Short mmCIF file of C-alpha atoms in Angstrom, two decimals:
data_model
loop_
_atom_site.label_atom_id
_atom_site.label_comp_id
_atom_site.label_asym_id
_atom_site.label_seq_id
_atom_site.Cartn_x
_atom_site.Cartn_y
_atom_site.Cartn_z
CA MET A 98 131.30 85.45 73.43
CA GLU A 99 129.00 82.47 72.04
CA LEU A 100 126.16 83.58 70.04
CA THR A 101 123.66 81.90 72.96
CA GLU A 102 125.21 84.24 75.33
CA THR A 103 125.09 87.64 73.13
CA LEU A 104 121.72 86.42 72.50
CA LYS A 105 120.26 86.26 76.13
CA ALA A 106 121.84 89.72 76.71
CA GLN A 107 120.04 90.98 73.31
CA ILE A 108 116.45 89.38 74.60
CA ILE A 109 117.19 90.72 78.20
CA GLU A 110 117.59 94.47 75.68
CA ALA A 111 115.09 93.79 73.86
CA LEU A 112 112.61 92.75 76.05
CA ASN A 113 113.13 95.28 79.25
CA LEU A 114 113.42 92.28 81.29
CA ASP A 115 114.60 94.61 84.22
CA GLY A 116 116.93 93.21 86.92
CA MET A 117 117.65 89.89 84.86
CA THR A 118 120.56 88.43 83.99
CA PRO A 119 122.07 85.86 81.29
CA GLU A 120 122.87 83.62 84.01
CA ASP A 121 119.05 84.11 84.72
CA ILE A 122 117.95 82.63 81.20
CA ASP A 123 118.33 78.76 80.87
CA SER A 124 119.04 78.30 76.95
CA SER A 125 116.83 75.11 76.56
CA ALA A 126 114.05 76.23 78.65
CA PRO A 127 111.19 77.64 76.70
CA LEU A 128 111.16 80.91 75.93
CA PHE A 129 107.16 81.23 75.99
CA GLY A 130 104.46 79.57 78.14
CA ASP A 131 104.31 79.59 81.91
CA GLU A 132 107.34 77.49 81.75
CA GLY A 133 110.89 79.10 81.24
CA LEU A 134 110.99 82.70 80.42
CA GLY A 135 106.99 83.12 80.01
CA LEU A 136 106.91 85.16 76.85
CA ASP A 137 103.87 86.20 75.21
CA SER A 138 103.21 86.83 71.36
CA ILE A 139 103.83 90.49 71.88
CA ASP A 140 107.02 89.65 73.27
CA ALA A 141 107.48 87.43 69.54
CA LEU A 142 107.12 90.88 67.93
CA GLU A 143 110.07 91.94 69.82
CA LEU A 144 112.04 88.95 68.75
CA ILE A 145 111.29 89.07 65.10
CA LEU A 146 112.41 93.07 64.96
CA LEU A 147 115.74 91.80 66.95
CA MET A 148 116.55 89.37 64.55
CA GLU A 149 115.99 91.55 62.01
CA LYS A 150 117.87 94.47 63.49
CA ASN A 151 120.86 92.38 64.42
CA TYR A 152 121.21 89.56 62.43
CA GLY A 153 119.22 91.00 58.82
CA ILE A 154 116.93 88.37 59.05
CA LYS A 155 113.28 88.69 57.79
CA LEU A 156 111.12 86.13 58.71
CA LYS A 157 108.81 85.21 55.60
CA ASN A 158 106.88 82.85 57.27
CA PRO A 159 105.44 83.41 60.80
CA ALA A 160 104.48 80.27 61.15
CA GLU A 161 108.11 79.66 61.05
CA GLY A 162 108.44 81.33 64.38
CA LYS A 163 107.15 78.76 66.75
CA GLU A 164 110.10 76.32 65.68
CA ILE A 165 112.53 79.44 65.86
CA PHE A 166 111.52 80.60 68.73
CA LYS A 167 111.46 77.54 71.08
CA SER A 168 114.20 78.42 73.04
CA VAL A 169 117.77 80.53 73.10
CA GLU A 170 119.56 77.42 71.62
CA THR A 171 117.00 76.91 68.74
CA MET A 172 116.80 80.87 68.20
CA ALA A 173 120.93 80.95 68.02
CA SER A 174 120.63 77.87 65.82
CA TYR A 175 118.63 79.79 63.28
CA ILE A 176 120.68 82.95 63.22
CA GLU A 177 123.75 81.11 62.80
CA LYS A 178 122.19 79.30 59.45
CA ASN A 179 120.41 82.33 58.21
CA ARG A 180 122.22 85.71 59.39
CA THR A 181 123.48 88.27 56.57
CA LYS A 182 125.46 90.29 59.12
CA MET B 244 93.23 90.92 108.19
CA LYS B 245 96.29 90.19 106.63
CA GLU B 246 98.28 93.44 105.23
CA VAL B 247 101.81 93.91 103.69
CA LYS B 248 103.18 97.29 102.96
CA ILE B 249 106.14 98.21 100.68
CA TYR B 250 107.99 101.61 100.83
CA SER B 251 110.80 102.44 98.30
CA ASP B 252 113.11 103.95 100.87
CA GLY B 253 113.46 99.82 102.19
CA ARG B 254 110.76 99.54 104.41
CA VAL B 255 108.60 96.08 104.25
CA VAL B 256 106.02 95.83 106.69
CA ILE B 257 103.91 92.32 106.88
CA ASP B 258 101.34 92.29 109.52
CA GLY B 259 102.34 95.18 111.80
CA THR B 260 106.14 93.52 111.64
CA GLU B 261 108.46 96.24 109.77
CA THR B 262 112.10 95.11 108.00
CA ILE B 263 114.26 97.66 106.57
CA TYR B 264 116.12 96.21 104.00
CA GLU B 265 119.43 98.15 102.88
CA GLN B 266 117.91 98.09 99.21
CA LYS B 267 116.11 100.82 98.26
CA GLY B 268 113.95 101.61 94.97
CA MET B 269 114.15 99.01 92.06
CA ALA B 270 116.72 97.30 94.19
CA LEU B 271 114.53 96.49 96.82
CA LEU B 272 112.04 94.72 94.87
CA GLU B 273 114.76 93.02 92.75
CA HIS B 274 115.62 91.81 95.94
CA LEU B 275 112.51 90.89 97.46
CA TYR B 276 111.94 88.91 94.00
CA ARG B 277 114.89 86.96 94.27
CA THR B 278 114.79 85.84 98.37
CA GLU B 279 110.83 85.30 98.47
CA VAL B 280 109.72 84.71 95.18
CA ARG B 281 112.16 83.16 92.53
CA ASP B 282 109.74 80.77 90.63
CA TYR B 283 107.95 83.59 88.09
CA PRO B 284 110.40 84.95 85.24
CA LYS B 285 107.55 86.74 84.17
CA PHE B 286 108.53 89.35 87.14
CA PHE B 287 111.46 90.92 85.07
CA LYS B 288 108.90 91.59 82.21
CA MET B 289 107.14 93.82 84.21
CA ASP B 290 106.67 97.18 84.71
CA ALA B 291 107.55 98.95 88.20
CA LEU B 292 103.93 99.28 89.29
CA CYS B 293 103.14 95.64 88.00
CA LYS B 294 106.33 94.43 90.10
CA LEU B 295 105.46 96.29 93.18
CA GLY B 296 101.92 94.91 93.30
CA PHE B 297 102.93 91.50 92.35
CA LEU B 298 105.14 91.42 95.41
CA ALA B 299 103.01 92.98 98.09
CA VAL B 300 100.16 90.31 96.85
CA GLU B 301 103.23 87.41 97.06
CA LEU B 302 103.89 88.18 100.44
CA LEU B 303 100.43 89.09 101.55
CA VAL B 304 99.46 85.10 100.32
CA ARG B 305 102.32 82.88 100.40
CA ASP B 306 101.49 81.17 103.12
CA GLU B 307 97.94 80.26 102.10
CA LYS B 308 96.99 77.01 101.76
CA ASP B 309 95.70 75.63 98.29
CA ARG B 310 96.88 79.27 97.25
CA PHE B 311 97.03 78.37 92.98
CA THR B 312 93.65 76.47 92.85
CA PRO B 313 91.26 78.67 90.57
CA ARG B 314 89.06 80.94 92.72
CA GLU B 315 86.27 83.38 91.75
CA ASP B 316 85.52 84.77 95.15
CA ARG B 317 88.44 87.09 95.40
CA ALA B 318 88.54 89.99 93.88
CA VAL B 319 91.39 92.85 93.28
CA ILE B 320 90.46 96.20 93.48
CA LEU B 321 93.48 98.35 93.34
CA PHE B 322 93.70 102.25 93.89
CA GLY B 323 96.40 104.90 93.23
CA LYS B 324 97.69 107.83 91.84
CA SER B 325 99.86 107.70 89.63
CA GLY B 326 98.77 104.48 87.52
CA PRO B 327 101.93 103.32 85.20
CA LEU B 328 103.54 106.49 84.82
CA CYS B 329 106.82 105.79 85.14
CA ASN B 330 106.58 102.80 82.33
CA ASP B 331 103.97 105.56 80.13
CA ARG B 332 107.91 107.39 80.42
CA ASN B 333 109.66 104.58 79.09
CA TYR B 334 107.48 103.74 76.38
CA GLN B 335 107.25 107.47 75.64
CA ALA B 336 111.33 107.42 74.95
CA THR B 337 110.77 104.55 72.55
CA VAL B 338 108.77 106.33 70.41
CA ALA B 339 110.92 108.32 68.43
CA ASP B 340 112.94 105.00 67.29
CA PHE B 341 110.56 102.17 67.45
CA PRO B 342 107.61 102.01 69.75
CA SER B 343 108.15 99.23 72.04
CA PRO B 344 105.61 96.63 72.07
CA SER B 345 106.38 94.99 75.59
CA LEU B 346 106.30 98.45 77.05
CA PHE B 347 103.28 99.18 75.13
CA VAL B 348 101.75 96.30 76.97
CA TYR B 349 102.18 97.65 80.47
CA THR B 350 100.59 101.63 79.28
CA LEU B 351 97.51 100.27 81.76
CA ALA B 352 96.87 100.83 85.22
CA ASN B 353 94.64 97.91 85.08
CA ILE B 354 97.70 95.44 84.11
CA VAL B 355 98.90 95.02 87.71
CA THR B 356 95.45 93.62 88.95
CA GLY B 357 95.61 91.15 85.84
CA GLU B 358 98.98 90.30 86.70
CA ILE B 359 97.88 89.64 90.37
CA ALA B 360 94.91 87.86 88.89
CA ILE B 361 96.87 85.81 86.23
CA ARG B 362 99.49 84.32 89.06
CA ASN B 363 97.08 83.49 92.11
CA LYS B 364 94.15 82.50 89.55
CA TYR B 365 91.58 84.53 90.96
CA LYS B 366 88.83 84.32 88.13
CA GLY B 367 86.69 87.53 90.04
CA GLU B 368 86.37 90.94 89.45
CA SER B 369 89.61 92.92 88.79
CA SER B 370 89.81 96.89 88.92
CA PHE B 371 92.08 99.50 89.43
CA PHE B 372 90.78 102.66 89.93
CA VAL B 373 93.37 106.10 89.33
CA MET B 374 92.38 108.97 91.92
CA SER B 375 93.96 112.11 92.25
CA GLU B 376 94.67 111.64 95.81
CA LYS B 377 93.86 108.75 98.39
CA ASP B 378 90.38 109.31 99.40
CA GLU B 379 89.55 106.39 101.58
CA LYS B 380 85.92 107.21 101.51
CA THR B 381 85.40 107.03 98.01
CA MET B 382 87.75 103.45 98.70
CA LYS B 383 85.12 101.96 101.08
CA ASN B 384 82.28 102.86 98.83
CA THR B 385 84.28 101.13 95.91
CA LEU B 386 84.80 98.01 97.70
CA GLU B 387 81.03 97.66 99.29
CA GLU B 388 79.66 97.96 95.84
CA ALA B 389 82.23 95.27 95.03
CA PHE B 390 80.52 93.51 97.53
CA GLN B 391 77.02 93.54 96.28
CA ASP B 392 78.03 91.09 93.57
CA PRO B 393 77.19 88.01 95.34
CA MET B 394 80.17 86.09 93.91
CA THR B 395 82.43 88.19 95.66
CA ALA B 396 83.41 87.04 98.95
CA GLU B 397 86.85 88.51 99.30
CA ALA B 398 88.96 91.63 98.16
CA VAL B 399 92.65 92.09 97.72
CA THR B 400 92.82 95.51 97.99
CA GLY B 401 94.58 99.00 98.84
CA TRP B 402 96.67 101.85 97.72
CA ILE B 403 99.66 101.52 95.26
CA ASN B 404 101.71 104.10 93.68
CA CYS B 405 105.02 104.29 91.53
CA MET B 406 105.52 108.28 90.92
CA GLU B 407 108.72 107.32 90.36
CA GLU B 408 110.78 104.43 89.68
CA ASN B 409 112.59 105.20 93.12
CA ASP B 410 109.72 106.80 94.86
CA PHE B 411 106.85 104.14 95.34
CA GLU B 412 104.32 102.98 98.12
CA ALA B 413 102.00 99.95 98.12
CA GLU B 414 99.42 99.15 101.33
CA ILE B 415 97.86 96.23 100.61
CA LYS B 416 95.50 93.82 102.09
CA ILE B 417 92.96 91.35 102.24
CA ILE B 418 89.33 91.94 103.47
CA VAL B 419 86.36 89.79 104.31
CA LYS B 420 82.78 90.62 103.35
#
């Protein structure tokens, strides 16, 4: 399975998006804000934990999060480059 | 007066007209979202109580003209017994491992009134009253008090209860001062 698809499933599980399927998530749509998935700062914590737990990535600079968590695509691209597991 | 009722056994009543769905419990709520709303993915983040309240109000106000124009004259005042009990249980289950922030934010009863207010851009009063039993007299008195505020002309109000994810009811209406 492609990383973006795996990531969608992991996001659904981590954020308890009950009833949502990976097909409901547009890979390039914004994760935060009113458009797209509509996540907020609390969800950002879950995404940081998800990257640490599943890919061994510790986000050292929280300011980077804004770019990394723009969409599933940008998140997958960051994980590809920085994963330790 | 407009009124929407949603029951976990599949019954949905809109202004007295009842439809019985084959979907029950959370499957009913997901079905209603996918067929009647579709454009608010934040729905999937919500706990059961918020999903129920959100959908009841969607069905209640969906035909209103200019429904997303911000307004301060409509309050959201709900009553219920369970509060976010279902979500509290789910949150408690995560505590032993790592407490889930996304579940934690739904451990307050009045999050449902906030979700409704955010979606519909209601800027007026927003309150949730937890009662041991449905007490119509106290509900009426509470609404009368809310209408003392000169800003409040209408209220989305009613009973909303979710004891289990497959045991819930919402009876929501709009009343005018």
